[in-house]
CSV table of C-alpha atoms and ligand atoms in Angstrom, one decimal:
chain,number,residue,atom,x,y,z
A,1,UNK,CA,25.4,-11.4,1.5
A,2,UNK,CA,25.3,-10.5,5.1
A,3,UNK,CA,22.2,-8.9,6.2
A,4,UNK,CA,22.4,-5.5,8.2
A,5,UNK,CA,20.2,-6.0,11.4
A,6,UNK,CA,18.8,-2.9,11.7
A,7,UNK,CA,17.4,-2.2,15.5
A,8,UNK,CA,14.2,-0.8,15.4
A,9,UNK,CA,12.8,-0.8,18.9
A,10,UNK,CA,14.5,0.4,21.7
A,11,UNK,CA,11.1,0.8,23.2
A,12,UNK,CA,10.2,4.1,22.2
A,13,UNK,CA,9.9,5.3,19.0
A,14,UNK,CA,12.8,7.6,16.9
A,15,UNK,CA,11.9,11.7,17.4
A,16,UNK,CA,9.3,12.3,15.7
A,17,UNK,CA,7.9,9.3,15.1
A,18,UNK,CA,5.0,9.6,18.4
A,19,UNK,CA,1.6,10.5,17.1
A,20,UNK,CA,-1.5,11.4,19.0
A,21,UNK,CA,-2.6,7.7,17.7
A,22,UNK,CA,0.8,5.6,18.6
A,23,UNK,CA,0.6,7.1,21.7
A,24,UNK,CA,-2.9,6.0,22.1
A,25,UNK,CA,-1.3,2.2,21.4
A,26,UNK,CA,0.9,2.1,23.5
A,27,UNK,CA,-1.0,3.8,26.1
A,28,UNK,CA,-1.4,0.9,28.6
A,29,UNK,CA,-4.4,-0.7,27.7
A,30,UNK,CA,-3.5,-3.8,28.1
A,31,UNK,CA,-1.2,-5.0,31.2
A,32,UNK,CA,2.4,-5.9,30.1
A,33,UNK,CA,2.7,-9.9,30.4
A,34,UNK,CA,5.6,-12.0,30.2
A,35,UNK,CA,5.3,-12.2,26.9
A,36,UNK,CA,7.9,-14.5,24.5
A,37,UNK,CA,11.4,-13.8,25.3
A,38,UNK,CA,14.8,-14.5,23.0
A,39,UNK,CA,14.5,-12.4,19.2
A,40,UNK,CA,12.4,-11.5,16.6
A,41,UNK,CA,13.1,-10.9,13.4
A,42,UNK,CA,10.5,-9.5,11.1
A,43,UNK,CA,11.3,-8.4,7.8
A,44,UNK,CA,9.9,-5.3,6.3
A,45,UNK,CA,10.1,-2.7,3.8
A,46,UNK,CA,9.0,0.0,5.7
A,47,UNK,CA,12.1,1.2,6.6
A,48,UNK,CA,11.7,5.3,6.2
A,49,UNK,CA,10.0,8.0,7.0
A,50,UNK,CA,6.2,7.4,8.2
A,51,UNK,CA,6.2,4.2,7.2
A,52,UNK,CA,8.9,3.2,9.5
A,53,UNK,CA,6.6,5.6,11.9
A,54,UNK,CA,3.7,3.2,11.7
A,55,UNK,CA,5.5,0.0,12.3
A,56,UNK,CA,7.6,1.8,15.6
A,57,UNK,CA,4.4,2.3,16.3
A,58,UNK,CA,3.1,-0.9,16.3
A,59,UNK,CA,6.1,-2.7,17.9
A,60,UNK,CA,6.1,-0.3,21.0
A,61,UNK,CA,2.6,-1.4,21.6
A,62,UNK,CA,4.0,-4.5,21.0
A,63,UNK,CA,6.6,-4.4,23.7
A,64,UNK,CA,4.6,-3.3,25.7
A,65,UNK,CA,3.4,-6.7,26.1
A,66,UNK,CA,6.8,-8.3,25.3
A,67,UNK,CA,9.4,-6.8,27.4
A,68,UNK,CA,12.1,-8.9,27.3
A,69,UNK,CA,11.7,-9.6,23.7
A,70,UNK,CA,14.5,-7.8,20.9
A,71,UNK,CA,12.7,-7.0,17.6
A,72,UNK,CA,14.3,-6.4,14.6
A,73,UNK,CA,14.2,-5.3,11.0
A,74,UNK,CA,16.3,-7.8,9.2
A,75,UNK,CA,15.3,-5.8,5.7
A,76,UNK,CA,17.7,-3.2,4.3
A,77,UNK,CA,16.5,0.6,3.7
A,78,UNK,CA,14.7,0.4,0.6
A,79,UNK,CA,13.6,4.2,0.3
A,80,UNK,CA,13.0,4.6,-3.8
A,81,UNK,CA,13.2,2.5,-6.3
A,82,UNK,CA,13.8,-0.9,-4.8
A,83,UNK,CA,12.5,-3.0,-2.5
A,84,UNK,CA,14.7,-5.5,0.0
A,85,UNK,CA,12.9,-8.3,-2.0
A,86,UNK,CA,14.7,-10.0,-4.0
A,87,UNK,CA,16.6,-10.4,-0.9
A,88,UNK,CA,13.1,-12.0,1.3
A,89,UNK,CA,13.2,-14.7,-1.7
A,90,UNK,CA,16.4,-15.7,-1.7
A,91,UNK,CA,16.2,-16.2,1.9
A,92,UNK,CA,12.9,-18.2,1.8
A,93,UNK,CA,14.3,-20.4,-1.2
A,94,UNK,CA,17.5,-20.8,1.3
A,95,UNK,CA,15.4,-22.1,3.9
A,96,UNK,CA,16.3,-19.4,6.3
A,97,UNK,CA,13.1,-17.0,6.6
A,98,UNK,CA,12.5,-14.4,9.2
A,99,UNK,CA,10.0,-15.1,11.5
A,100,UNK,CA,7.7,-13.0,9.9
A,101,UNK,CA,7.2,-10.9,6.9
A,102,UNK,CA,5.5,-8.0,5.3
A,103,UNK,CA,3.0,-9.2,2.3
A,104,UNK,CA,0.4,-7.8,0.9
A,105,UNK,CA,-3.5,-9.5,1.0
A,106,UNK,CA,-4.8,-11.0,-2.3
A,107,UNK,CA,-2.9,-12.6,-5.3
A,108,UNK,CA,0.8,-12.2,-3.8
A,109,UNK,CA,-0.3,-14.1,-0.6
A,110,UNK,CA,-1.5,-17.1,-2.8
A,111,UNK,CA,1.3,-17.2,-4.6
A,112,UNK,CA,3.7,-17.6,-1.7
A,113,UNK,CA,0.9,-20.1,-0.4
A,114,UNK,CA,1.7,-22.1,-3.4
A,115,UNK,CA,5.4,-22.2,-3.2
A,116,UNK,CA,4.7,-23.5,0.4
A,117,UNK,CA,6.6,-20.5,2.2
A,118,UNK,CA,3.6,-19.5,4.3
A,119,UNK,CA,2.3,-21.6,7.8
A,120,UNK,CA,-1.4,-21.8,8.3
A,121,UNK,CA,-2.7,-19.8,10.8
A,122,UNK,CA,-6.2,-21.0,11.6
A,123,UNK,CA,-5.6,-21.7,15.0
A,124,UNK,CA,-4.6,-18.1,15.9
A,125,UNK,CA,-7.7,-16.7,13.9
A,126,UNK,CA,-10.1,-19.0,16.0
A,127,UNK,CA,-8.2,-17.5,19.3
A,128,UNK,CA,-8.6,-14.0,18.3
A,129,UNK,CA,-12.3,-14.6,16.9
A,130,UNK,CA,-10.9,-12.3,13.8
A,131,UNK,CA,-13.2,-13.8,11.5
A,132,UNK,CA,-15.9,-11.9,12.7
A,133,UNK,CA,-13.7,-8.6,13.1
A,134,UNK,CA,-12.1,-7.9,9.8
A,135,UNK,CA,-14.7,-7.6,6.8
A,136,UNK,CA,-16.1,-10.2,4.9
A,137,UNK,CA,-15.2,-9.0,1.8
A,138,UNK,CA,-11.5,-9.0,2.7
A,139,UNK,CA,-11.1,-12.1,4.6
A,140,UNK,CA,-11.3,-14.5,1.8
A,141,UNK,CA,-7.8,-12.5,1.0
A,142,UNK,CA,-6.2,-13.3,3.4
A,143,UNK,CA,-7.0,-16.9,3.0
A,144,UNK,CA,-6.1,-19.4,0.4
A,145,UNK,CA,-8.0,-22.6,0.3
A,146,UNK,CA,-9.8,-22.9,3.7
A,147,UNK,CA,-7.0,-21.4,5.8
A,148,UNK,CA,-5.7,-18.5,6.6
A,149,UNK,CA,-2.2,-17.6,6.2
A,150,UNK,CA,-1.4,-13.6,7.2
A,151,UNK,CA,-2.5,-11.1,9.1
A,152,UNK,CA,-3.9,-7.5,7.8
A,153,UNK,CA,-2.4,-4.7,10.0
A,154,UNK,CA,-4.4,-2.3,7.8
A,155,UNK,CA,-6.4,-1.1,4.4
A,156,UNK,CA,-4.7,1.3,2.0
A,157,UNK,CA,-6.1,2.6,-1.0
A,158,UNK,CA,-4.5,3.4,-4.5
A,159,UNK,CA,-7.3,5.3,-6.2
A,160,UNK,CA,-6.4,8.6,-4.9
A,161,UNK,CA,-5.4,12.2,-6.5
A,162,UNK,CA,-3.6,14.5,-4.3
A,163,UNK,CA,-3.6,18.1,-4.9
A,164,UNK,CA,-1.7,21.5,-3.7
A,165,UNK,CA,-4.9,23.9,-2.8
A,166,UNK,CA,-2.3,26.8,-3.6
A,167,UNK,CA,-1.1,25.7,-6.9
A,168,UNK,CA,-4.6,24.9,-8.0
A,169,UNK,CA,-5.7,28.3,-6.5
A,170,UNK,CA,-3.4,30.2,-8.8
A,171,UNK,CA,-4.1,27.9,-11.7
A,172,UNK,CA,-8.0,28.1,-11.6
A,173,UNK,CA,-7.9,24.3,-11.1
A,174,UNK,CA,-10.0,22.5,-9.1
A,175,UNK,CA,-9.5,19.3,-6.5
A,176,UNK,CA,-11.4,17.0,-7.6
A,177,UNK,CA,-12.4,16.5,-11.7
A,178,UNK,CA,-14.6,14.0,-12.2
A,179,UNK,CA,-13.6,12.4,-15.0
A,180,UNK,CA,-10.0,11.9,-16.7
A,181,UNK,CA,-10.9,14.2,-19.5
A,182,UNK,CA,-11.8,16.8,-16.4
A,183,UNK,CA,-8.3,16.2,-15.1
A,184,UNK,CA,-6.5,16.5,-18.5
A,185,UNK,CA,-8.0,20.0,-18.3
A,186,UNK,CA,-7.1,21.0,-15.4
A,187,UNK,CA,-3.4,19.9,-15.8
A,188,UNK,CA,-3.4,22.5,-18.8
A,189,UNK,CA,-4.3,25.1,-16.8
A,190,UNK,CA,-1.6,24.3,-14.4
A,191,UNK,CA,1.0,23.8,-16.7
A,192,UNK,CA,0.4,27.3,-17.9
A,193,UNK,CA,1.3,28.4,-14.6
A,194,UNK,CA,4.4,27.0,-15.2
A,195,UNK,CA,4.7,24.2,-12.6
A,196,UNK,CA,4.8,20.5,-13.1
A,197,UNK,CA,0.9,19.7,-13.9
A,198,UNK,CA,1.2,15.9,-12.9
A,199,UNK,CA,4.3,14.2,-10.9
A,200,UNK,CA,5.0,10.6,-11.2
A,201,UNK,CA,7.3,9.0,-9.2
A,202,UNK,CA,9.9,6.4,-10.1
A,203,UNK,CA,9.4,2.4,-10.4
A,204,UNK,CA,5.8,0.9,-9.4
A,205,UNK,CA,4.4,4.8,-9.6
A,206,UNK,CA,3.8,4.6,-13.4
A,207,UNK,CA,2.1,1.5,-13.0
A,208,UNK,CA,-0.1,3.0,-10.2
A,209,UNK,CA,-1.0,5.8,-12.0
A,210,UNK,CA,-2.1,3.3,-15.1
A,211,UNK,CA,-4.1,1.3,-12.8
A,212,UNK,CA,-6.3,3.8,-11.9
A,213,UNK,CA,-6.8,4.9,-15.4
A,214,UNK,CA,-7.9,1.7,-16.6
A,215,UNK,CA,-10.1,1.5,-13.2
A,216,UNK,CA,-11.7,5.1,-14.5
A,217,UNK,CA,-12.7,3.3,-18.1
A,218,UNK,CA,-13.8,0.0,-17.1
A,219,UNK,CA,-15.7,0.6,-13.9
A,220,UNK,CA,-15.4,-2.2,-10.8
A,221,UNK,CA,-16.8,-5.0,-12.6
A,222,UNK,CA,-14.7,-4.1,-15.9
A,223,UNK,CA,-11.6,-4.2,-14.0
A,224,UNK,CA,-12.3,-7.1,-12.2
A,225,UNK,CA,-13.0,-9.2,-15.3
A,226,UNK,CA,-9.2,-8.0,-16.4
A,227,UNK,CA,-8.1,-10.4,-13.8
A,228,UNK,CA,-9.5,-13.1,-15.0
A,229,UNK,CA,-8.3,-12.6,-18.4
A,230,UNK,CA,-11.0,-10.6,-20.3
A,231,UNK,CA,-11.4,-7.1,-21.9
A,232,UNK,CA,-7.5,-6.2,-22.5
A,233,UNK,CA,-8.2,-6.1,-26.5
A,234,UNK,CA,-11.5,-4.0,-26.0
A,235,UNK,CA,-12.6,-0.9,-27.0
A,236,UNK,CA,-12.1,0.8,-23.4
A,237,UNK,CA,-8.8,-0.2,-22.4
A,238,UNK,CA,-7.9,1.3,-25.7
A,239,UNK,CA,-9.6,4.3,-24.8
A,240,UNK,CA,-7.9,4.5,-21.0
A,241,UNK,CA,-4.3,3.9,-22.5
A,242,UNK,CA,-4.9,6.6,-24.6
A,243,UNK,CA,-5.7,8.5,-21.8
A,244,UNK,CA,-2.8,7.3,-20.2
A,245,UNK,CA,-0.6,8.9,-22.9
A,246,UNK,CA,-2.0,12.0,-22.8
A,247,UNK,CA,-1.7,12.5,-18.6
A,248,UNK,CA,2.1,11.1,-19.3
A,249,UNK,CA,2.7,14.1,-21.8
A,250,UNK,CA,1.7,16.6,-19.0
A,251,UNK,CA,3.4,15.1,-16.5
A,252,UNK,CA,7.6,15.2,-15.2
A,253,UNK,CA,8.2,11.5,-16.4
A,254,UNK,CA,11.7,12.8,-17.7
A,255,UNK,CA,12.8,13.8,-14.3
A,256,UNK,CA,15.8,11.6,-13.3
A,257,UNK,CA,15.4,12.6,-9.6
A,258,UNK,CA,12.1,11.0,-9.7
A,259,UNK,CA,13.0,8.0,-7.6
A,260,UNK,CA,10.4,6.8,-5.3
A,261,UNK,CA,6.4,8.1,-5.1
A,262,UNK,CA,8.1,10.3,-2.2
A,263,UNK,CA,10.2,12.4,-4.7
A,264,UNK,CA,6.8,13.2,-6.6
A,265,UNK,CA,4.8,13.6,-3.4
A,266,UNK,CA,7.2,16.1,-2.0
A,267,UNK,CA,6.8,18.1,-5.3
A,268,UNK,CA,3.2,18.7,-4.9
A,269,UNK,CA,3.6,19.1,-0.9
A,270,UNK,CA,6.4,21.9,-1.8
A,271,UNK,CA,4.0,23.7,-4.5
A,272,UNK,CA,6.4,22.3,-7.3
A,273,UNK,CA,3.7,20.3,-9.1
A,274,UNK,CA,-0.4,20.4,-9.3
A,275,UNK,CA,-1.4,16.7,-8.6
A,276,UNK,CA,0.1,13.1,-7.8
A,277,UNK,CA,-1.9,10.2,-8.1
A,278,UNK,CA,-1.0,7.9,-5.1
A,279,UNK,CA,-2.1,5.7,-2.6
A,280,UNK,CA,-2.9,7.2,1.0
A,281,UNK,CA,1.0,6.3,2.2
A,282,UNK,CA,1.3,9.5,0.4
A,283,UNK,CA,-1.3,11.3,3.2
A,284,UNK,CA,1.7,10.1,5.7
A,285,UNK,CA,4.4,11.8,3.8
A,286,UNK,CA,2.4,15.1,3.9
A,287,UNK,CA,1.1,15.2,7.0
A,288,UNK,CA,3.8,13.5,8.8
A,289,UNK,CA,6.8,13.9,7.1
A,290,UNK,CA,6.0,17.3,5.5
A,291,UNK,CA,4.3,18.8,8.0
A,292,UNK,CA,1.6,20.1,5.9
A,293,UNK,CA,-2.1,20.4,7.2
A,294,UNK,CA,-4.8,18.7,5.5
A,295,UNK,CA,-7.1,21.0,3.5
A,296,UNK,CA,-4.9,23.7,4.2
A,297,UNK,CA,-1.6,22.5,2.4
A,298,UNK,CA,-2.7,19.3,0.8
A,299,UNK,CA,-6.4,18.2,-1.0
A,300,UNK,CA,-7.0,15.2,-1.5
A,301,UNK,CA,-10.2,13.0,-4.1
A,302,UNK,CA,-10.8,10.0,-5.5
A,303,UNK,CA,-9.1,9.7,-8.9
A,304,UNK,CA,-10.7,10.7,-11.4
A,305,UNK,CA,-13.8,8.7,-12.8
A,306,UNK,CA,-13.3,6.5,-9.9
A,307,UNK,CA,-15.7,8.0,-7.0
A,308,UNK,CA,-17.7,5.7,-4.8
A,309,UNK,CA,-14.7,2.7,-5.9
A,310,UNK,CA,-12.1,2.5,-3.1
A,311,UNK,CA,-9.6,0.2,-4.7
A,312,UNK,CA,-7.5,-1.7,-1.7
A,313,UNK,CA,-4.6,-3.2,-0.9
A,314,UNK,CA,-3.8,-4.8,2.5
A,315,UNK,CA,-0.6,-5.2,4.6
A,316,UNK,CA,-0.4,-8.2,5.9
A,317,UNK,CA,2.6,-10.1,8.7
A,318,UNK,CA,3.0,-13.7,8.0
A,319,UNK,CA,4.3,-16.6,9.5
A,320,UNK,CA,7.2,-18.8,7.4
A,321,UNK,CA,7.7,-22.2,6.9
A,322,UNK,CA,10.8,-22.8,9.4
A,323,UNK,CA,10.6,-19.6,11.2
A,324,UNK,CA,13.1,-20.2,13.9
A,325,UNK,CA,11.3,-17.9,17.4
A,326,UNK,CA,7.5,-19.3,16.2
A,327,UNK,CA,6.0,-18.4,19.2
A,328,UNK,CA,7.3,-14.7,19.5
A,329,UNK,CA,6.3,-14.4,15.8
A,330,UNK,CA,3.0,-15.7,16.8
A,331,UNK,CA,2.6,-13.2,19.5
A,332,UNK,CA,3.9,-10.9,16.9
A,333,UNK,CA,0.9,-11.4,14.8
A,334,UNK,CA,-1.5,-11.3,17.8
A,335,UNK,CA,-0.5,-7.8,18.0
A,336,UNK,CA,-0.9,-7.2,14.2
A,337,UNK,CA,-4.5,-8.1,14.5
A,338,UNK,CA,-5.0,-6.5,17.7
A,339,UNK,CA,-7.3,-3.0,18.0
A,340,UNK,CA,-4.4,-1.4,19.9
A,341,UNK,CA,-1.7,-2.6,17.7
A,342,UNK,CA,-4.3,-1.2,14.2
A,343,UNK,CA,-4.7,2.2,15.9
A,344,UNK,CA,-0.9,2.9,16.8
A,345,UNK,CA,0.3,1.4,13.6
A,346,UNK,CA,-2.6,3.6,11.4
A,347,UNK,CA,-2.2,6.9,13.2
A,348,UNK,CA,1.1,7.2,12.2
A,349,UNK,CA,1.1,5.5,8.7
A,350,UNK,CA,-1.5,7.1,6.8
A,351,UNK,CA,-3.9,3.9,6.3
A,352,UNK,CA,-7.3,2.8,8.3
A,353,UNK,CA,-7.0,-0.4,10.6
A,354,UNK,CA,-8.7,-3.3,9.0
A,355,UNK,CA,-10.5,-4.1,12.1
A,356,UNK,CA,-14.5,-3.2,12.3
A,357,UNK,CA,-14.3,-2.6,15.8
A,358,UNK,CA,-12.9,0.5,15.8
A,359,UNK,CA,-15.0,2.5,19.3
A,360,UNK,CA,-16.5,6.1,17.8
A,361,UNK,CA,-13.9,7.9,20.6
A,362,UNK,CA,-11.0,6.5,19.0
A,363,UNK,CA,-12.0,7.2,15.6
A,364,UNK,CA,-12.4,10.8,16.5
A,365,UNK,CA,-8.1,10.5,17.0
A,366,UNK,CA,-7.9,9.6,13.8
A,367,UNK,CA,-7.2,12.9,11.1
A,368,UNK,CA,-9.6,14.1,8.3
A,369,UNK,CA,-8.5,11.9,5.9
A,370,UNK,CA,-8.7,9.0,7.6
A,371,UNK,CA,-12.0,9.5,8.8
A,372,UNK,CA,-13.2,10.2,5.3
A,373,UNK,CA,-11.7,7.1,4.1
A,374,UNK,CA,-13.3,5.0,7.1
A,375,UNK,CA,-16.4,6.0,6.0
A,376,UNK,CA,-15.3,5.4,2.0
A,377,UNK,CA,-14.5,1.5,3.0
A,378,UNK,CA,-17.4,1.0,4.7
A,379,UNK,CA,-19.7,2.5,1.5
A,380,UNK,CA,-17.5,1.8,-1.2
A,381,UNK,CA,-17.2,-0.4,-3.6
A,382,UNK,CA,-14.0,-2.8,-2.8
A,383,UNK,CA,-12.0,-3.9,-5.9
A,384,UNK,CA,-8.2,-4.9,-5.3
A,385,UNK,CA,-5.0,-3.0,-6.6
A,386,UNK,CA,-2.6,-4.1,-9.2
A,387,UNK,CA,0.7,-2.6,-8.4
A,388,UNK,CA,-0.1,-3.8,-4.7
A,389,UNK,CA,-0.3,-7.3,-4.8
A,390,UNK,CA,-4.0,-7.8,-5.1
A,391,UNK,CA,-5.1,-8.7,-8.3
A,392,UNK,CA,-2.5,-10.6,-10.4
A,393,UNK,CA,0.9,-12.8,-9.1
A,394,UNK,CA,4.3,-11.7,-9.8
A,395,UNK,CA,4.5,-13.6,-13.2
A,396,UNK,CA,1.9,-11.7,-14.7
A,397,UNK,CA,2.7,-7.9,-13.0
A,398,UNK,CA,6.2,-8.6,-14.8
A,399,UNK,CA,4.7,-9.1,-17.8
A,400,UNK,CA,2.8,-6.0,-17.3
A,401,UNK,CA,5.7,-4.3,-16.4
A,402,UNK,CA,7.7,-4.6,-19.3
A,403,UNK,CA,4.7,-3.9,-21.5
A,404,UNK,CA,4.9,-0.7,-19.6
A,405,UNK,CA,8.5,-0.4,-19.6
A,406,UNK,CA,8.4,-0.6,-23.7
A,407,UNK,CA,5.2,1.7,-23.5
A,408,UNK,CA,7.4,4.5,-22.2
A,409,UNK,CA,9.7,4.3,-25.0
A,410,UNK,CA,7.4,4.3,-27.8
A,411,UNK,CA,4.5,6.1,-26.5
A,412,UNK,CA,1.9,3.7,-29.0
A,413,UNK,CA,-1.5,2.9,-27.4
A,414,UNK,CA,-2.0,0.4,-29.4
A,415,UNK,CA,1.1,-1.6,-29.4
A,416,UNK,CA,0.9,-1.3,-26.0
A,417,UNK,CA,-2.2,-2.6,-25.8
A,418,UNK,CA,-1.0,-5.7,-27.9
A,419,UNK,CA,1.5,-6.5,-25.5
A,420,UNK,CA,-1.2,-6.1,-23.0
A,421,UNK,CA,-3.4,-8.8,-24.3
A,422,UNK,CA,0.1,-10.7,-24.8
A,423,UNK,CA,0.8,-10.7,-21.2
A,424,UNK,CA,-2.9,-11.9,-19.8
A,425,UNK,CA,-2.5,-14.7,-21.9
A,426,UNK,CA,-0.7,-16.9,-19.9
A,427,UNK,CA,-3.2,-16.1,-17.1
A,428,UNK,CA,-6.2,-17.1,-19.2
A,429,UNK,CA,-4.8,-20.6,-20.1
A,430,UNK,CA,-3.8,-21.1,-16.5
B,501,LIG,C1,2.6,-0.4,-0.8
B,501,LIG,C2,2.4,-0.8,0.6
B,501,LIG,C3,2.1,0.4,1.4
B,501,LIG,C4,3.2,1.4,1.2
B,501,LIG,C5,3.4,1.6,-0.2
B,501,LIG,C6,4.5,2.6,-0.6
B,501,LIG,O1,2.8,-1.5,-1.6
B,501,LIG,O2,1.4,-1.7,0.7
B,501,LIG,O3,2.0,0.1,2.8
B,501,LIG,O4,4.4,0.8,1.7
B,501,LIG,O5,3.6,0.5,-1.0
B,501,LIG,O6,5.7,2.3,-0.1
């Protein structure tokens, strides 16, 4: 299959796309060197919307210091449903990698550690001294073994409910319920107002939702025992799948336009639905591709019965086995890593730059929600995202996934949490 090479930099940005905070990236700090020259082809799903917005970002600040260098996005759209994965493997099993690609911190990183796709990258974290500027608790994700192997451009997190202040005004709902019984409420009294109480997007959504559900019951150290194989038969996974049922049933999991988390983010931006639990991506969409003002058109809280938890995911560039312009995509990552290359690519994605170094003056740039969530990371407690590649390898999110898959067809809690137990299995005898 031929790959579309989609350009992304031209050297500025597409309309729209500059933010208070790209422009703060790109804004000269550093003098322009000669940089590498020839191509570089990264490979990344971020091809819409913000998204796309946060890595234009992040390679005009990049050219900046590259001139003479041609970036490009050898990934196909993959707004929705899909992601151009399937294509990234077949590539990397072909020998023929990009010279770099998205992944995210944690489980999936080891895994493509394992299958030997990844080169170490110790030498550039000793150049950049990054061991002492990301945090501690994330660096042994970016590791496997002793080395290093990818670079975090930023921290997301999943645990998040969004909210339409409007549609909760006329409902008598409130923001933030503490609990999942709190938020079953609430969606009640939204429904009677005859909008969508919950929206769910399409694909990975409904396992994102679930995830934070089974977070809610089984607290941080709970849901980190999951991933190691223990508690899927017990009492309060039982309890949170029940749960899950019951947000399902006031929810628009029957809507066939639901394709992507956008579809169901834009229904609760539009004043179509109540709530969305999503990751901040979704603060993005809102803000940036919405329009919307924080507070005013959007509300945001930790998902329910998961305050004080700020449950991560990292993105991460890597460097393949074979990549064929090395040094640009070395450079490349030196810029992923960088404080000017975190703030441009933040500001305009929705997520917080991994980096601790972050000067008070710049952190003023950032928006409400992204100061809140700075402040979240640094007193939270960390525990890592399923859907997002932290927790468990591909094998065992399939397995999940077609647990889930049946789940939706049958609605039973408890065969589903059979098959639950059925899929950590594996894991457990690993
Ligand atoms: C995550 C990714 C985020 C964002 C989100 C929604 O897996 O880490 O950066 O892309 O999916 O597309």
């Amino acid at each position: 299959m031929t790959i579309r090479r989609r350009e992304l930099l031209l050297g500025v940005p597409a309309a729209g796309a500059a933010t208070l905070l790209a422009g703060y990236g790109s804004a000269g700090a550093r003098a322009p060197g000669p940089g590498p020259t020839g191509q570089l082809e990264l490979y990344s799903w971020w091809t819409d919307g913000p998204e796309q917005n946060g890595l234009l970002a992040l390679l005009t600040a990049f050219k900046g210091r590259a001139p003479l260098l041609t970036c490009y996005n050898g990934a196909r759209s993959s707004r929705a449903a899909t992601r151009p994965q399937a294509e990234l493997e077949r590539r990397l099993a072909a020998g023929d990698p990009p010279d770099t690609f998205q992944c995210h911190a944690g489980a999936e990183l080891t895994e493509l550690v394992a299958a030997g796709r990844l080169a170490g990258l110790d030498e550039l974290y000793h150049r950049q001294g990054w061991a002492d500027l990301f945090p501690t608790a994330l660096l042994p994700q970016l590791r496997s073994g002793d080395s290093y192997y990818c670079v975090p451009v930023d921290i997301h997190r999943a645990n998040l409910l969004w909210s339409n202040p409007a549609v909760l005004e006329r409902a008598g709902a409130e923001p933030a319920p503490g609990s999942v019984a709190a938020l079953l409420e609430n969606l009640r009294r939204v429904a009677r107002t005859g909008v969508v109480p919950l929206a769910v997007g399409g694909s990975w959504s409904r396992k994102h939702l679930l995830e934070t559900v089974l977070l809610a019951a089984l607290g941080p150290e709970g849901w980190s025992a999951l991933w190691s194989g223990q508690g899927w038969g017990g009492p309060r996974v039982a309890a949170a799948l029940r749960d899950f049922r019951d947000l399902l049933e006031l929810s628009n999991l029957a809507d066939p336009a639901m394709l992507g988390w956008e579809d169901a983010t834009e229904l609760v931006g539009g004043g179509r639905a109540g709530y969305q639990v999503m990751g901040d991506w979704a603060e993005g969409y809102l803000r940036g591709s919405l329009g919307l003002r924080p507070g005013a058109g959007y509300a945001w809280a930790a998902a329910p019965g998961t305050a004080g938890i700020f449950q991560y995911l990292s993105d991460a560039f890597t460097l393949p086995v074979g990549a064929r312009h090395r040094e640009a995509a070395l450079a490349w990552l030196a810029e992923c890593g960088s404080l000017d290359g975190q703030v441009a690519f933040n500001g305009a994605k929705g997520a917080i730059p991994a980096r601790l170094d972050l000067p008070e003056q710049t952190r003023a740039l950032f928006g409400p929600y992204a100061r809140w969530s700075l402040d979240e990371w640094r007193g939270g407690r960390i525990v890592g995202s399923l859907t997002h590649g932290a927790v468990a390898p591909t094998a065992w999110n399939a397995r999940i996934d077609t647990a889930l898959a049946d789940f939706l067809g049958h609605r039973d809690p408890g065969r589903f949490q059979a098959a639950l137990v059925a899929a950590a299995a594996p894991a457990t005898r690993a």
